Coordinates of C-alpha atoms in Angstrom, one line a residue:
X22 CA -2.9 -13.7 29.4
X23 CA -2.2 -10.4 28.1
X24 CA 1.1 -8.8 27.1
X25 CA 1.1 -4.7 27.8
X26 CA 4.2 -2.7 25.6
X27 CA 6.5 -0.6 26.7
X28 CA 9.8 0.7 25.5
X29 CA 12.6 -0.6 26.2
X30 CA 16.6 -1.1 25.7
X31 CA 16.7 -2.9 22.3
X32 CA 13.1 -2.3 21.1
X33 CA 9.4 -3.4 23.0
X34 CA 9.8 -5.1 26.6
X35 CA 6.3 -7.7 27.0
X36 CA 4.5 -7.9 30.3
X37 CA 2.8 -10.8 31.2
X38 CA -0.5 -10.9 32.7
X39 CA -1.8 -14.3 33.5
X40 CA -5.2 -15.3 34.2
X41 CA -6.3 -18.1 36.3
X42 CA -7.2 -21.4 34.5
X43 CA -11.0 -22.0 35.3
X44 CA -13.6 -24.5 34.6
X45 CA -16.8 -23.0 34.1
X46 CA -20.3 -23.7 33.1
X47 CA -23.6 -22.0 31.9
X48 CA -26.3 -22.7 34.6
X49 CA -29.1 -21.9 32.5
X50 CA -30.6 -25.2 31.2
X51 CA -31.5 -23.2 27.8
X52 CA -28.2 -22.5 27.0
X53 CA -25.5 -24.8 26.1
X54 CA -22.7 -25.8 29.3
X55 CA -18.9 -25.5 28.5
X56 CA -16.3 -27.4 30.0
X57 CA -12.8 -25.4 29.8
X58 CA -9.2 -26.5 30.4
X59 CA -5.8 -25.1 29.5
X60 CA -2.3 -25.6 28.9
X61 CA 0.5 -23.6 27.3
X62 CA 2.5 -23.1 24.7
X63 CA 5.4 -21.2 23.5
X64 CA 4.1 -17.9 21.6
X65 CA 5.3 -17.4 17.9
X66 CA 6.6 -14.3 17.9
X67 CA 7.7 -13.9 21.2
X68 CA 10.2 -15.5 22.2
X69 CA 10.3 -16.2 25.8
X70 CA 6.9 -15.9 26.8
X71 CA 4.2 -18.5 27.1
X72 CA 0.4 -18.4 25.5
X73 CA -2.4 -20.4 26.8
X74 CA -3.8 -23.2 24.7
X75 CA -7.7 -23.5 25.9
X76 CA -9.9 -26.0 25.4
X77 CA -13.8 -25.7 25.8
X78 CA -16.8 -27.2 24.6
X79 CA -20.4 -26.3 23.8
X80 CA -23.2 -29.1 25.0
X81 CA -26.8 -28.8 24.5
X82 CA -29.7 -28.4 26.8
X83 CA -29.2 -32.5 27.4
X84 CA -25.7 -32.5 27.9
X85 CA -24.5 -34.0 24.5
X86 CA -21.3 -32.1 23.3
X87 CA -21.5 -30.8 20.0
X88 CA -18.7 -28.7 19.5
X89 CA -15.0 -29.0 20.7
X90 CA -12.2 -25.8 20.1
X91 CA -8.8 -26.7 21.6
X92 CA -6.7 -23.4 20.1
X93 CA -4.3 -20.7 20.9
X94 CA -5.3 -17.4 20.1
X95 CA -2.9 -14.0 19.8
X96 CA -4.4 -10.4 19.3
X97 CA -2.7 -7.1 18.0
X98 CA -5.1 -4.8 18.3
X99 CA -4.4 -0.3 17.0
X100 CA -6.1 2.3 19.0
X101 CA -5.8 5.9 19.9
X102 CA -3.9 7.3 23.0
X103 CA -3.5 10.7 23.6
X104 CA -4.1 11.5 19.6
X105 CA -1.0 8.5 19.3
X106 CA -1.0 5.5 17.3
X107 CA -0.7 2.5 20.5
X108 CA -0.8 -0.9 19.7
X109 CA -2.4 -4.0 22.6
X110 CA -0.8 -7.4 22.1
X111 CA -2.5 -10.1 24.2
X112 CA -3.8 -13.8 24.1
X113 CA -6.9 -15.2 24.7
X114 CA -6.8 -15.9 28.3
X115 CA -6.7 -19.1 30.2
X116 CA -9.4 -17.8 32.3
X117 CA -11.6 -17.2 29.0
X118 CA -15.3 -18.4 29.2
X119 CA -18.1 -19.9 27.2
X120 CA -20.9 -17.7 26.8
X121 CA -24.6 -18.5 26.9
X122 CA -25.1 -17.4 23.5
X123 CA -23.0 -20.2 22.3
X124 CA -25.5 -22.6 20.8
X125 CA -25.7 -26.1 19.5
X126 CA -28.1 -24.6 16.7
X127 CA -31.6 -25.5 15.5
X128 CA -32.0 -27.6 12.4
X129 CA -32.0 -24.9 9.2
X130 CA -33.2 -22.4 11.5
X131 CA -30.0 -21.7 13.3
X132 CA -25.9 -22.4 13.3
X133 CA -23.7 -23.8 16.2
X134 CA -21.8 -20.7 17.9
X135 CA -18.7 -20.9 20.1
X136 CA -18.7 -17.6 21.9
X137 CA -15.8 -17.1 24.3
X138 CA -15.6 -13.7 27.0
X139 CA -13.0 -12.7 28.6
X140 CA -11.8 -9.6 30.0
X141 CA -13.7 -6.0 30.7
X142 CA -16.5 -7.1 27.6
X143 CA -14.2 -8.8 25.1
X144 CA -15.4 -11.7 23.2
X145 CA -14.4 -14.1 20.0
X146 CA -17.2 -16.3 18.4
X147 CA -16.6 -18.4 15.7
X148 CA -20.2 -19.2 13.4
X149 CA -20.2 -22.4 12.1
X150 CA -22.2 -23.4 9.2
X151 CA -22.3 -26.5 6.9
X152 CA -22.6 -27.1 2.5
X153 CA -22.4 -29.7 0.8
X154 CA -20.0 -32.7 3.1
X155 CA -18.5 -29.9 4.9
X156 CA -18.9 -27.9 7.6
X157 CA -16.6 -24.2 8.5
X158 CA -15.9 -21.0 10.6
X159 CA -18.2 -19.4 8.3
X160 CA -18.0 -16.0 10.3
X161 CA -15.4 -15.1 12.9
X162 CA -16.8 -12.0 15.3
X163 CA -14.0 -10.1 17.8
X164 CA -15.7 -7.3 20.1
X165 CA -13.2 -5.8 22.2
X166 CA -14.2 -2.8 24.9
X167 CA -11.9 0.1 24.0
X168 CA -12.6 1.2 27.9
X169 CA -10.3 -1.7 29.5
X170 CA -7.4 0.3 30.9
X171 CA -6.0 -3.1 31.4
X172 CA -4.8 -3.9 27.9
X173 CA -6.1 -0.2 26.2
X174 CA -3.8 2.1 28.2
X175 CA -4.9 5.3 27.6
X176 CA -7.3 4.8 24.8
X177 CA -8.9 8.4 23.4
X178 CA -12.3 5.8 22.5
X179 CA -13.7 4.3 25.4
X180 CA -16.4 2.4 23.3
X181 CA -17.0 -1.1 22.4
X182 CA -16.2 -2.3 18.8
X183 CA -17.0 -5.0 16.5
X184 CA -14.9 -6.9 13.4
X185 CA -16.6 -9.3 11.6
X186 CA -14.2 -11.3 8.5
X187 CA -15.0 -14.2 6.8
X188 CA -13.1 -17.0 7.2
X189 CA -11.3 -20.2 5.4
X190 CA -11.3 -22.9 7.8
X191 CA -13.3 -25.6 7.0
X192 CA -13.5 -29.8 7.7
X193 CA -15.0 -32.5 6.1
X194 CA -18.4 -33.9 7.8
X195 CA -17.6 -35.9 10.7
X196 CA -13.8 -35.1 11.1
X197 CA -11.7 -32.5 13.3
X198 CA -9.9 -29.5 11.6
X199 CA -6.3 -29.5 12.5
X200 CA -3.8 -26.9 12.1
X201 CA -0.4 -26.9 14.0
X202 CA 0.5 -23.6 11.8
X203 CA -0.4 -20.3 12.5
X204 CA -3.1 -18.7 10.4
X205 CA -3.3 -14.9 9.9
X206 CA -6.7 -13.2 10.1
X207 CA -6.2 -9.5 9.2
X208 CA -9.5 -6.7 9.5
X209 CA -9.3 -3.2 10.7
X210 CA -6.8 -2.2 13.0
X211 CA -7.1 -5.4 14.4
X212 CA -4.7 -8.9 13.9
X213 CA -6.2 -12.2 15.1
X214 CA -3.3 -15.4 14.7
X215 CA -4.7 -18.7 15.2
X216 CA -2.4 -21.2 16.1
X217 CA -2.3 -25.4 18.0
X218 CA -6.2 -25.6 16.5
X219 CA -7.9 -28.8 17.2
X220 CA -12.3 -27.9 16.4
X221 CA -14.9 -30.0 15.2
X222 CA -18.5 -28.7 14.9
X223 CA -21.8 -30.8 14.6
X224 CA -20.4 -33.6 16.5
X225 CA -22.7 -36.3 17.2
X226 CA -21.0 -38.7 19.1
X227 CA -20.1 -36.8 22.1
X228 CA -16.1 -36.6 21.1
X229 CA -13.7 -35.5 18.7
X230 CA -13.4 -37.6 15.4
X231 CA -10.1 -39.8 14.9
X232 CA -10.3 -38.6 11.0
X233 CA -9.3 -35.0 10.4
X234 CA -9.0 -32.9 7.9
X235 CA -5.3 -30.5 8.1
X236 CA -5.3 -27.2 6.5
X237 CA -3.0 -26.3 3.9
X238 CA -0.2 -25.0 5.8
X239 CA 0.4 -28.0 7.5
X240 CA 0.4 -30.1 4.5
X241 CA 2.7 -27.4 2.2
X242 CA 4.6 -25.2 4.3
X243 CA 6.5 -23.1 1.4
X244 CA 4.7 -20.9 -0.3
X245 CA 4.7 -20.7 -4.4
X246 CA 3.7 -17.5 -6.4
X247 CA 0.9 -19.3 -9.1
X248 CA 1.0 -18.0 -12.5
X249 CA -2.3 -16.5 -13.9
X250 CA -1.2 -18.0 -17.4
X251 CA -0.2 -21.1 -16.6
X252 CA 2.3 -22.4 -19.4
X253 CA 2.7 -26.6 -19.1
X254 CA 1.0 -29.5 -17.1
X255 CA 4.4 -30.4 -15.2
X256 CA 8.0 -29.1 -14.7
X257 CA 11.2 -28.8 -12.8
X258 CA 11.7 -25.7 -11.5
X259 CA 13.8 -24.3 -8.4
X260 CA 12.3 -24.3 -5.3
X261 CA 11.2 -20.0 -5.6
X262 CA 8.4 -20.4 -7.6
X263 CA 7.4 -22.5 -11.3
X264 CA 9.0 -21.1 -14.5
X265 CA 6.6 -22.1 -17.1
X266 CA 7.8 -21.8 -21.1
X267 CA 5.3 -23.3 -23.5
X268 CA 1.2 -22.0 -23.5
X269 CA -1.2 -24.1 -23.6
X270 CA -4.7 -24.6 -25.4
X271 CA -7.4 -23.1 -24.0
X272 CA -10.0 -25.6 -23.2
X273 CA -12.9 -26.7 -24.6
X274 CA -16.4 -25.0 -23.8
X275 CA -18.4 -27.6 -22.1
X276 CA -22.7 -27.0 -21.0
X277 CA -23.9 -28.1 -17.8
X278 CA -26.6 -27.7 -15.9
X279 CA -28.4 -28.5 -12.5
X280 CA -32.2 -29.0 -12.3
X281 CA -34.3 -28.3 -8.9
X282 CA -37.5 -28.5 -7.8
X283 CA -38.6 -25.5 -10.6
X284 CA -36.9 -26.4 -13.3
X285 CA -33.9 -25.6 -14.1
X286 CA -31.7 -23.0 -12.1
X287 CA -27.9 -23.3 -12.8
X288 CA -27.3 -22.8 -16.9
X289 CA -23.5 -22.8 -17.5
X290 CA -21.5 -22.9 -20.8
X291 CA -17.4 -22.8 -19.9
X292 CA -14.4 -24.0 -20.9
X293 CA -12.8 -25.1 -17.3
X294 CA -8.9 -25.3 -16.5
X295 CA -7.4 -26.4 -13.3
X296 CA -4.0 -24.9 -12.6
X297 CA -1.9 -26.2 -8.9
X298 CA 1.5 -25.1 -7.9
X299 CA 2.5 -28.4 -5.6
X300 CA 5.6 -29.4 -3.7
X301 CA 7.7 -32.5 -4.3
X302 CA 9.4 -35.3 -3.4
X303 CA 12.4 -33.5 -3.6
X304 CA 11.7 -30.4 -2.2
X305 CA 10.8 -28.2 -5.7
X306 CA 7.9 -27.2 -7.3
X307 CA 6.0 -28.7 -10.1
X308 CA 2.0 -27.5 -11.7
X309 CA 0.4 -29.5 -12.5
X310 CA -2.3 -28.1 -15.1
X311 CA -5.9 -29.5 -16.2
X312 CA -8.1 -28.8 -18.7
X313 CA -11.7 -30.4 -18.3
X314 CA -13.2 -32.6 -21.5
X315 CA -16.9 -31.5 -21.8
X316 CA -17.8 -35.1 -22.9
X317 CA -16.1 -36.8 -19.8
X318 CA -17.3 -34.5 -17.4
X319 CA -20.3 -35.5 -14.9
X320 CA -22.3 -32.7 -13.6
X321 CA -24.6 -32.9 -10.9
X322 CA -26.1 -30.3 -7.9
X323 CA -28.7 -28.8 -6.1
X324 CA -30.6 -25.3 -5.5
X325 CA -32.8 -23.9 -3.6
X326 CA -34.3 -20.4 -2.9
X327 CA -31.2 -18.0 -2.1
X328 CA -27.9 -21.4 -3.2
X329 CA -27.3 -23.3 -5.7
X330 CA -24.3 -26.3 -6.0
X331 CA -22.5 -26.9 -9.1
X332 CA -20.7 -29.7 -9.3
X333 CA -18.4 -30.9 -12.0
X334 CA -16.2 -34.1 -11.9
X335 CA -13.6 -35.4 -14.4
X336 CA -11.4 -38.0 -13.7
X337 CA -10.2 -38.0 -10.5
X338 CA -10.8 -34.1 -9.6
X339 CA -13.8 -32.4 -8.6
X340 CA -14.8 -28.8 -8.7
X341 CA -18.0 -27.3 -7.0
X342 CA -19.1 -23.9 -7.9
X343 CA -21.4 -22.5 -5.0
X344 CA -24.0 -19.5 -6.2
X345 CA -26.0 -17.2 -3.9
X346 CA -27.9 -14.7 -4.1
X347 CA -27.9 -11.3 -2.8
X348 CA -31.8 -10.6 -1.9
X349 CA -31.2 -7.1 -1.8
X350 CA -29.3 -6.1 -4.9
X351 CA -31.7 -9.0 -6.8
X352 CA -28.2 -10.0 -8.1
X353 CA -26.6 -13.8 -8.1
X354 CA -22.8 -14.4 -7.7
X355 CA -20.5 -17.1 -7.1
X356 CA -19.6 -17.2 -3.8
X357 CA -17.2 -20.1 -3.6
X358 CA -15.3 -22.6 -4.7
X359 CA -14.2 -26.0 -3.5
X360 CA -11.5 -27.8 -5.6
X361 CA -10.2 -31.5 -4.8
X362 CA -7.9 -33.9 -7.3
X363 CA -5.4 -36.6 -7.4
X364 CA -2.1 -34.9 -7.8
X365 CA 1.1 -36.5 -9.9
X366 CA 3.2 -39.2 -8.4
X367 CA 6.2 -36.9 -7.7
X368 CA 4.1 -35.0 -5.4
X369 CA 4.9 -34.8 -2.0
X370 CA 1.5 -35.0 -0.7
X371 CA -0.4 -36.3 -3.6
X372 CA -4.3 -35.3 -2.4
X373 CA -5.2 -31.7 -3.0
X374 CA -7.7 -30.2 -1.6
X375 CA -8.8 -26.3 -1.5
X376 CA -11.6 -24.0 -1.2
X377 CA -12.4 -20.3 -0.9
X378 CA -16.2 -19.6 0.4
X379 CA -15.8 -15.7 0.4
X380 CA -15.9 -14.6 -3.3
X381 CA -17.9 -12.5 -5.3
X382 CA -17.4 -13.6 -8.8
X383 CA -19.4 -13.5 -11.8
X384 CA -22.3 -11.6 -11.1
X385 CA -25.2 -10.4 -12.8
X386 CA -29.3 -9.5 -12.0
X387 CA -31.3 -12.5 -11.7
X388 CA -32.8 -13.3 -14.9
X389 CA -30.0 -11.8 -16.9
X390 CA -27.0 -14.1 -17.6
X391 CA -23.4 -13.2 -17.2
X392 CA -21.3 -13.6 -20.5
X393 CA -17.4 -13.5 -20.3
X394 CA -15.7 -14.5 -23.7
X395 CA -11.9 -13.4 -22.0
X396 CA -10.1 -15.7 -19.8
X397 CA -11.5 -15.4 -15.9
X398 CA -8.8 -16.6 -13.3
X399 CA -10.8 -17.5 -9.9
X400 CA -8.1 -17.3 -7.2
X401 CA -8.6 -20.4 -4.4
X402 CA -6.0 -19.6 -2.9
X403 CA -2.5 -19.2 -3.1
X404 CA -1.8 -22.7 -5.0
X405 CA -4.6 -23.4 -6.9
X406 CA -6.4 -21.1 -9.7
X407 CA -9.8 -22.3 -11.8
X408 CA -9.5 -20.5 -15.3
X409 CA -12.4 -20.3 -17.2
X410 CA -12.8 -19.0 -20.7
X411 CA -16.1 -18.5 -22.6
X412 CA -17.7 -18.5 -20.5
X413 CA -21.6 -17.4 -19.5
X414 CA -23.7 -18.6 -16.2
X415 CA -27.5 -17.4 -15.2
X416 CA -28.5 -19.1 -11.8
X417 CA -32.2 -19.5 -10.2
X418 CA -34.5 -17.3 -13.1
X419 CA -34.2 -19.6 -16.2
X420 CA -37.1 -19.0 -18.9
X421 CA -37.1 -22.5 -21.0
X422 CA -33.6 -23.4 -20.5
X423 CA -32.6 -20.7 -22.4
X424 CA -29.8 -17.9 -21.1
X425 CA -31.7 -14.3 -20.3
X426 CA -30.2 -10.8 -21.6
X427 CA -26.7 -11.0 -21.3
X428 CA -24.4 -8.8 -18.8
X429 CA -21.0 -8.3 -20.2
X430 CA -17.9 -8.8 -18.0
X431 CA -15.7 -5.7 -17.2
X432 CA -13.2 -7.6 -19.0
X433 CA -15.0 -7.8 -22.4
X434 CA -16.3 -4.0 -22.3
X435 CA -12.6 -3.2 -21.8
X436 CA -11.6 -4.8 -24.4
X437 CA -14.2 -3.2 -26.7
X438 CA -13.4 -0.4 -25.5
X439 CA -10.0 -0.2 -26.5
X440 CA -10.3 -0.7 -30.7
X441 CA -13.0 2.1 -29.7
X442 CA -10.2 4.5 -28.0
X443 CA -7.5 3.4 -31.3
X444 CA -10.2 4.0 -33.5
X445 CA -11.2 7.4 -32.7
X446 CA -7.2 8.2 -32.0
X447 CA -6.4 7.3 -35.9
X448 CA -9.1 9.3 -36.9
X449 CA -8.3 12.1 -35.0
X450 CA -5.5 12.2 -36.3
X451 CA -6.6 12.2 -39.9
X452 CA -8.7 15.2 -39.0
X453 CA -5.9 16.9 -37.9
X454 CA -3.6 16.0 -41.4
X455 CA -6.3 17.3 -43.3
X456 CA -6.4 20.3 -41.8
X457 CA -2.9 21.2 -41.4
X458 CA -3.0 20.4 -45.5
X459 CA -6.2 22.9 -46.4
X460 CA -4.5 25.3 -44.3
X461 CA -0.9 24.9 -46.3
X462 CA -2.9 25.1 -49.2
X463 CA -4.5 28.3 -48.4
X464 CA -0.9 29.6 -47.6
X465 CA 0.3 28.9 -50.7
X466 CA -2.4 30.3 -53.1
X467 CA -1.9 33.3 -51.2
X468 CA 1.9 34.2 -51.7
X469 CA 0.7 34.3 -55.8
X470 CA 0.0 38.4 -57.2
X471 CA -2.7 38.6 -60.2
X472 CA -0.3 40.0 -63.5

């Protein structure tokens, strides 16, 4: 279904254009076959219209389904007509299709691909790929045909077009993602809203899972502005946002390590600090704030070539640090971070869980070390912040378990930089004194007459 603008009495009149449902297949036994049904749903947003809900599948060359996508998809896509700004709303269609390059994937040598066409070219895939216990939309891919007079009225570009964004949806192993709320992706000229989202990849059984795994939305529908300095482990606050008062001590810097099949290749000294804005029981907001004790915490991981897992556990909450490596640059950062704890009893839902796969912190050339002695706050998302202070990491190229030549954080040279900048102010300004007082000096001599 698409929805054409046009204006109107009031503001934007929609036009619907529905497609026909379809079930389709992909007759080449090399390629995976799709199933497809639909039904619909009222669209957020619009009022009065309906958007199709589509299911499909992706099976492999023996029939055995291995990925299952029951969403709703909406598009607001900018172009050019007539040199004027236009705007195309429209849904994934009903009459959408999966497209032989959707895959199953290959061991480590390829991903499972759900790649749906529809229209004159279009086409959404979603790239799956796994770490650790979980598995997410790694990379979503939108390709729409500028040249479809059907949705780009007009358009000054008739040429095809790609957006690629990284995404945040992710499951446990062996459970379906769920999320009833809608989910903004937001690239160039282009707005993709996910909504009614029922996936599971690297299914093994045929069907989807009776565990899942909801995104945040669902679970904590209000959304709470997170300090970057937190200020006490727990308080009660109005429902806009916390209101710490008191600071609190900066952890203690703890060493860990992970060893691979070379040795060792994560060398970390941090303090760490775990800081969640939660709803609830009765509706307010609370943090709750953590501060890891080196001597209680268990560290474990893995590595290999171009990743490497960090994983740090105290109590009942677990952080993992993932590192890659940037080939071309010869350059390691931290890519992303998965956090899960226990929250207090006065929490509405009291499992928290949340990760962001699409950083690029803390970075430095391999064999160098990054050092960091100011306070780093790693944003997860929305709710949850890691702190670390102290801290310095070198990942893969370790010489004898000992930290390389050190690469200074922005943070740190600014802050040198500043006694620097006072420094040469003050004496600048001595300089200046000092000459204003040889000068009056000079003055003065001179108004005297020899007798």
């Amino acid at each position: 279904m698409a929805l054409k603008s046009s204006p109107g009495k009031g503001g934007t009149l929609y036009h619907a254009i529905f497609g026909s449902p379809s079930k389709t297949s992909v007759a080449n036994p090399s390629f995976p076959s799709a199933a497809f049904s639909a039904h619909t749903a009222e669209c957020p947003g619009t009022a009065g219209f309906l958007q199709a809900s589509s299911s499909f599948e992706v099976k492999d060359s023996s029939g055995k389904v291995c990925i299952i996508a029951d969403l709703t998809v909406a598009f607001s896509v900018e172009y050019k007509s007539n040199g004027q700004k236009e705007f195309a709303h429209f849904f994934l269609p009903q009459n959408a299709t999966v497209e032989p390059q959707s895959s199953c994937g290959e061991g480590n040598t390829s991903h499972p691909v759900l790649v749906l066409g529809f229209g004159t070219g279009h086409s959404l895939s979603l790239n799956f790929s796994e770490y650790a216990d979980k598995y997410q939309v790694g990379e979503l891919v939108f390709r729409y045909n500028l040249s479809d007079a059907t949705l780009f009225h007009n358009s000054t570009a008739g040429e095809m077009r790609r957006m690629s964004h990284k995404t945040i949806i992710q499951a446990y192993m062996g459970t379906k993602y769920r999320c009833i709320s809608s989910k903004h992706v937001n690239m160039k000229n282009v707005n993709i809203t996910f909504s009614n989202v029922t996936l599971e990849a690297y299914i093994t059984n045929g069907t989807l899972s009776i565990n899942k795994t909801e995104c945040a939305e669902d679970m904590v529908s209000t959304t709470a502005v997170v300090p970057t300095t937190p200020k006490q482990t727990t308080s009660q606050v109005p429902t806009t946002s916390p209101a710490p008062t008191a600071s609190p001590p900066n952890p203690a810097v703890g060493k860990y390590n992970v060893t691979g099949p070379n040795g060792t290749c994560v060398l970390a000294y941090m303090g760490l600090q775990l800081n969640i804005t939660y709803l609830k029981k009765d509706d307010k907001f609370g943090l709750d704030l953590l501060n890891f004790i080196p001597h209680n915490t268990t560290s474990s991981g893995t590595c290999d070539n171009t990743s490497a897992f960090l994983n740090l556990t105290f109590e009942k909450t677990r952080v993992i640090f993932h590192f890659a490596l940037n080939a071309s640059t010869e350059k390691f950062f931290l890519r992303g971070v998965n956090v899960s704890t226990t929250l207090p009893s006065e929490a509405k839902v009291p499992k928290f869980e949340a990760s962001n796969n699409s950083m690029s912190e803390l970075r430095a050339t391999v064999g160098n070390s990054y050092k960091c002695s100011a306070e780093e706050n790693l944003q997860v998302t929305d709710k949850a912040l890691v702190n670390v202070f102290d801290v310095q990491i070198q990942v893969f190229k370790i010489d004898g378990d000992k930290f390389g030549a050190v690469e200074e954080c922005q943070l740190d040279e600014n802050n040198m930089l500043i006694p620097i900048i006072v420094g040469a102010a003050l004496a600048g300004l001595v300089l200046i004194v000092l000459i204003a007082y040889l000068i009056g000096r000079k003055r003065s001599h001179a108004g005297y007459q020899t007798i």
